[in-house]
Amino acid sequence: MPSDSHVHSEWSWDTGGPRSAAAGTMARTCARAVEIGLPALAVTDHLDVEGWLAGAEDARRFPALVHDGRLRPPPLEIDGYLAAVDRCRAAYPQLRVLTGVELGQPHLVGDVAGTVDLRTLDRVVGSLHTLPVGEERAERGGCTRTTTPPTSSTPISRRWS
């Protein structure tokens, strides 16, 4: 059976974080992987360094992360994430658990060394979740709609709702 090379856990900001209902997601994912016979999985949680224009869905799902019309993801809590990986490796020795991140907009991100040393991880996945909208960036779902794109001064209630 093939491995799963891209799963998220409670350490991804969009799950609510490790102190939310998502707590334990990594362990449950590992348990399920063992149950179905996966030989390995890579836990590639979100590492988004830059924010983007918040659409209506962002404002609804992540109100605490929207400031001045922009969704600003919190940094990945790398120490907690790595400790959780270590616990899963100990609990499921028959499963190869790889470390990793999904680095948002890697072509726009300069130095992430102050956040995470990417060289220490098993896998780095680059993702493109935002596209240019004028001088700003927004998630691609909002960029494809036929309504007028929002700006940072557009009220959240009028952004691609």
PDB file of C-alpha atoms in Angstrom, residues 40-155:
ATOM      1  CA  ALA A  40       4.326   5.729   6.342  1.00  0.00           C
ATOM      2  CA  LEU A  41       2.801   9.177   6.419  1.00  0.00           C
ATOM      3  CA  ALA A  42       4.154  12.710   6.342  1.00  0.00           C
ATOM      4  CA  VAL A  43       2.534  15.178   8.709  1.00  0.00           C
ATOM      5  CA  THR A  44       2.881  18.399   6.725  1.00  0.00           C
ATOM      6  CA  ASP A  45       1.189  21.076   8.787  1.00  0.00           C
ATOM      7  CA  HIS A  46       0.623  24.612   7.559  1.00  0.00           C
ATOM      8  CA  LEU A  47       3.437  27.145   7.711  1.00  0.00           C
ATOM      9  CA  ASP A  48       1.994  30.369   6.339  1.00  0.00           C
ATOM     10  CA  VAL A  49       4.290  33.339   6.815  1.00  0.00           C
ATOM     11  CA  GLU A  50       2.233  35.907   4.900  1.00  0.00           C
ATOM     12  CA  GLY A  51      -1.419  36.777   5.405  1.00  0.00           C
ATOM     13  CA  TRP A  52      -3.997  37.581   2.722  1.00  0.00           C
ATOM     14  CA  LEU A  53      -7.219  39.497   2.176  1.00  0.00           C
ATOM     15  CA  ALA A  54      -9.892  37.877   4.274  1.00  0.00           C
ATOM     16  CA  GLY A  55     -12.982  36.767   2.414  1.00  0.00           C
ATOM     17  CA  ALA A  56     -16.358  36.203   4.031  1.00  0.00           C
ATOM     18  CA  GLU A  57     -15.535  32.522   4.640  1.00  0.00           C
ATOM     19  CA  ASP A  58     -12.256  33.445   6.373  1.00  0.00           C
ATOM     20  CA  ALA A  59     -14.052  35.928   8.594  1.00  0.00           C
ATOM     21  CA  ARG A  60     -16.709  33.343   9.463  1.00  0.00           C
ATOM     22  CA  ARG A  61     -14.317  30.444  10.151  1.00  0.00           C
ATOM     23  CA  PHE A  62     -11.374  32.325  11.690  1.00  0.00           C
ATOM     24  CA  PRO A  63     -12.644  35.572  13.249  1.00  0.00           C
ATOM     25  CA  ALA A  64      -9.783  35.736  15.757  1.00  0.00           C
ATOM     26  CA  LEU A  65      -7.253  35.651  12.910  1.00  0.00           C
ATOM     27  CA  VAL A  66      -8.755  38.459  10.836  1.00  0.00           C
ATOM     28  CA  HIS A  67      -7.286  41.891  11.529  1.00  0.00           C
ATOM     29  CA  ASP A  68      -7.626  44.997   9.370  1.00  0.00           C
ATOM     30  CA  GLY A  69      -9.294  42.966   6.640  1.00  0.00           C
ATOM     31  CA  ARG A  70      -6.472  40.415   6.419  1.00  0.00           C
ATOM     32  CA  LEU A  71      -6.294  36.858   7.636  1.00  0.00           C
ATOM     33  CA  ARG A  72      -3.041  36.527   9.548  1.00  0.00           C
ATOM     34  CA  PRO A  73      -2.217  32.898  10.324  1.00  0.00           C
ATOM     35  CA  PRO A  74      -0.325  32.297  13.557  1.00  0.00           C
ATOM     36  CA  PRO A  75       3.138  30.740  13.385  1.00  0.00           C
ATOM     37  CA  LEU A  76       3.503  26.977  13.533  1.00  0.00           C
ATOM     38  CA  GLU A  77       4.323  25.923  17.092  1.00  0.00           C
ATOM     39  CA  ILE A  78       7.261  23.851  15.880  1.00  0.00           C
ATOM     40  CA  ASP A  79       8.407  22.568  19.279  1.00  0.00           C
ATOM     41  CA  GLY A  80       4.951  21.236  20.140  1.00  0.00           C
ATOM     42  CA  TYR A  81       4.555  19.802  16.655  1.00  0.00           C
ATOM     43  CA  LEU A  82       7.893  17.946  16.840  1.00  0.00           C
ATOM     44  CA  ALA A  83       7.076  16.634  20.323  1.00  0.00           C
ATOM     45  CA  ALA A  84       3.762  15.280  19.001  1.00  0.00           C
ATOM     46  CA  VAL A  85       5.589  13.566  16.125  1.00  0.00           C
ATOM     47  CA  ASP A  86       7.990  11.982  18.621  1.00  0.00           C
ATOM     48  CA  ARG A  87       5.054  10.704  20.700  1.00  0.00           C
ATOM     49  CA  CYS A  88       3.456   9.191  17.593  1.00  0.00           C
ATOM     50  CA  ARG A  89       6.718   7.560  16.537  1.00  0.00           C
ATOM     51  CA  ALA A  90       6.983   5.980  19.990  1.00  0.00           C
ATOM     52  CA  ALA A  91       3.336   4.875  20.042  1.00  0.00           C
ATOM     53  CA  TYR A  92       3.348   3.495  16.473  1.00  0.00           C
ATOM     54  CA  PRO A  93       6.814   2.062  15.766  1.00  0.00           C
ATOM     55  CA  GLN A  94       5.463   0.071  12.809  1.00  0.00           C
ATOM     56  CA  LEU A  95       4.574   3.362  11.052  1.00  0.00           C
ATOM     57  CA  ARG A  96       7.191   5.661   9.575  1.00  0.00           C
ATOM     58  CA  VAL A  97       6.094   9.173  10.618  1.00  0.00           C
ATOM     59  CA  LEU A  98       7.822  11.907   8.618  1.00  0.00           C
ATOM     60  CA  THR A  99       8.035  15.539   9.679  1.00  0.00           C
ATOM     61  CA  GLY A 100       7.145  18.323   7.313  1.00  0.00           C
ATOM     62  CA  VAL A 101       5.368  21.549   6.557  1.00  0.00           C
ATOM     63  CA  GLU A 102       3.125  22.879   3.841  1.00  0.00           C
ATOM     64  CA  LEU A 103       4.838  26.190   3.135  1.00  0.00           C
ATOM     65  CA  GLY A 104       2.318  28.677   1.792  1.00  0.00           C
ATOM     66  CA  GLN A 105       3.441  30.797  -1.159  1.00  0.00           C
ATOM     67  CA  PRO A 106       7.109  29.696  -1.037  1.00  0.00           C
ATOM     68  CA  HIS A 107       7.881  31.877  -4.052  1.00  0.00           C
ATOM     69  CA  LEU A 108       6.911  34.970  -2.033  1.00  0.00           C
ATOM     70  CA  VAL A 109       8.433  34.012   1.295  1.00  0.00           C
ATOM     71  CA  GLY A 110      11.921  35.194   2.015  1.00  0.00           C
ATOM     72  CA  ASP A 111      13.645  33.808   5.052  1.00  0.00           C
ATOM     73  CA  VAL A 112      11.633  31.508   7.316  1.00  0.00           C
ATOM     74  CA  ALA A 113      14.676  30.692   9.442  1.00  0.00           C
ATOM     75  CA  GLY A 114      13.249  32.664  12.364  1.00  0.00           C
ATOM     76  CA  THR A 115      10.210  30.395  12.248  1.00  0.00           C
ATOM     77  CA  VAL A 116      11.335  26.902  11.253  1.00  0.00           C
ATOM     78  CA  ASP A 117      14.625  25.465  10.011  1.00  0.00           C
ATOM     79  CA  LEU A 118      13.315  23.686   6.922  1.00  0.00           C
ATOM     80  CA  ARG A 119      16.531  21.678   6.600  1.00  0.00           C
ATOM     81  CA  THR A 120      15.604  19.690   9.715  1.00  0.00           C
ATOM     82  CA  LEU A 121      12.328  18.405   8.245  1.00  0.00           C
ATOM     83  CA  ASP A 122      11.777  15.307   6.127  1.00  0.00           C
ATOM     84  CA  ARG A 123       9.412  17.003   3.684  1.00  0.00           C
ATOM     85  CA  VAL A 124       8.527  20.538   2.591  1.00  0.00           C
ATOM     86  CA  VAL A 125       5.454  20.911   0.389  1.00  0.00           C
ATOM     87  CA  GLY A 126       5.018  24.214  -1.419  1.00  0.00           C
ATOM     88  CA  SER A 127       1.460  25.430  -1.819  1.00  0.00           C
ATOM     89  CA  LEU A 128      -0.216  28.151  -3.802  1.00  0.00           C
ATOM     90  CA  HIS A 129      -3.358  29.192  -1.940  1.00  0.00           C
ATOM     91  CA  THR A 130      -3.483  32.881  -2.899  1.00  0.00           C
ATOM     92  CA  LEU A 131      -3.318  34.833  -6.132  1.00  0.00           C
ATOM     93  CA  PRO A 132      -2.726  38.517  -6.828  1.00  0.00           C
ATOM     94  CA  VAL A 133      -5.736  40.814  -6.543  1.00  0.00           C
ATOM     95  CA  GLY A 134      -4.480  44.295  -7.370  1.00  0.00           C
ATOM     96  CA  GLU A 135      -1.761  45.127  -4.857  1.00  0.00           C
ATOM     97  CA  GLU A 136      -2.944  42.414  -2.469  1.00  0.00           C
ATOM     98  CA  ARG A 137      -3.361  38.646  -2.446  1.00  0.00           C
ATOM     99  CA  ALA A 138      -6.493  36.580  -1.815  1.00  0.00           C
ATOM    100  CA  GLU A 139      -7.374  32.919  -1.730  1.00  0.00           C
ATOM    101  CA  ARG A 140      -7.904  31.539  -5.188  1.00  0.00           C
ATOM    102  CA  GLY A 141     -11.588  30.718  -4.674  1.00  0.00           C
ATOM    103  CA  GLY A 142     -12.295  34.402  -4.247  1.00  0.00           C
ATOM    104  CA  CYS A 143     -10.104  35.333  -7.216  1.00  0.00           C
ATOM    105  CA  THR A 144     -12.245  33.339  -9.640  1.00  0.00           C
ATOM    106  CA  ARG A 145     -15.569  34.873  -8.722  1.00  0.00           C
ATOM    107  CA  THR A 146     -17.168  37.452 -10.957  1.00  0.00           C
ATOM    108  CA  THR A 147     -17.761  40.015  -8.248  1.00  0.00           C
ATOM    109  CA  THR A 148     -15.506  42.997  -7.705  1.00  0.00           C
ATOM    110  CA  PRO A 149     -12.374  41.893  -5.853  1.00  0.00           C
ATOM    111  CA  PRO A 150     -12.060  43.223  -2.315  1.00  0.00           C
ATOM    112  CA  THR A 151      -9.400  45.590  -1.157  1.00  0.00           C
ATOM    113  CA  SER A 152      -8.010  45.901   2.341  1.00  0.00           C
ATOM    114  CA  SER A 153     -10.525  48.711   2.930  1.00  0.00           C
ATOM    115  CA  THR A 154     -13.568  46.701   1.758  1.00  0.00           C
ATOM    116  CA  PRO A 155     -15.797  45.769   4.715  1.00  0.00           C
TER     117      PRO A 155
END
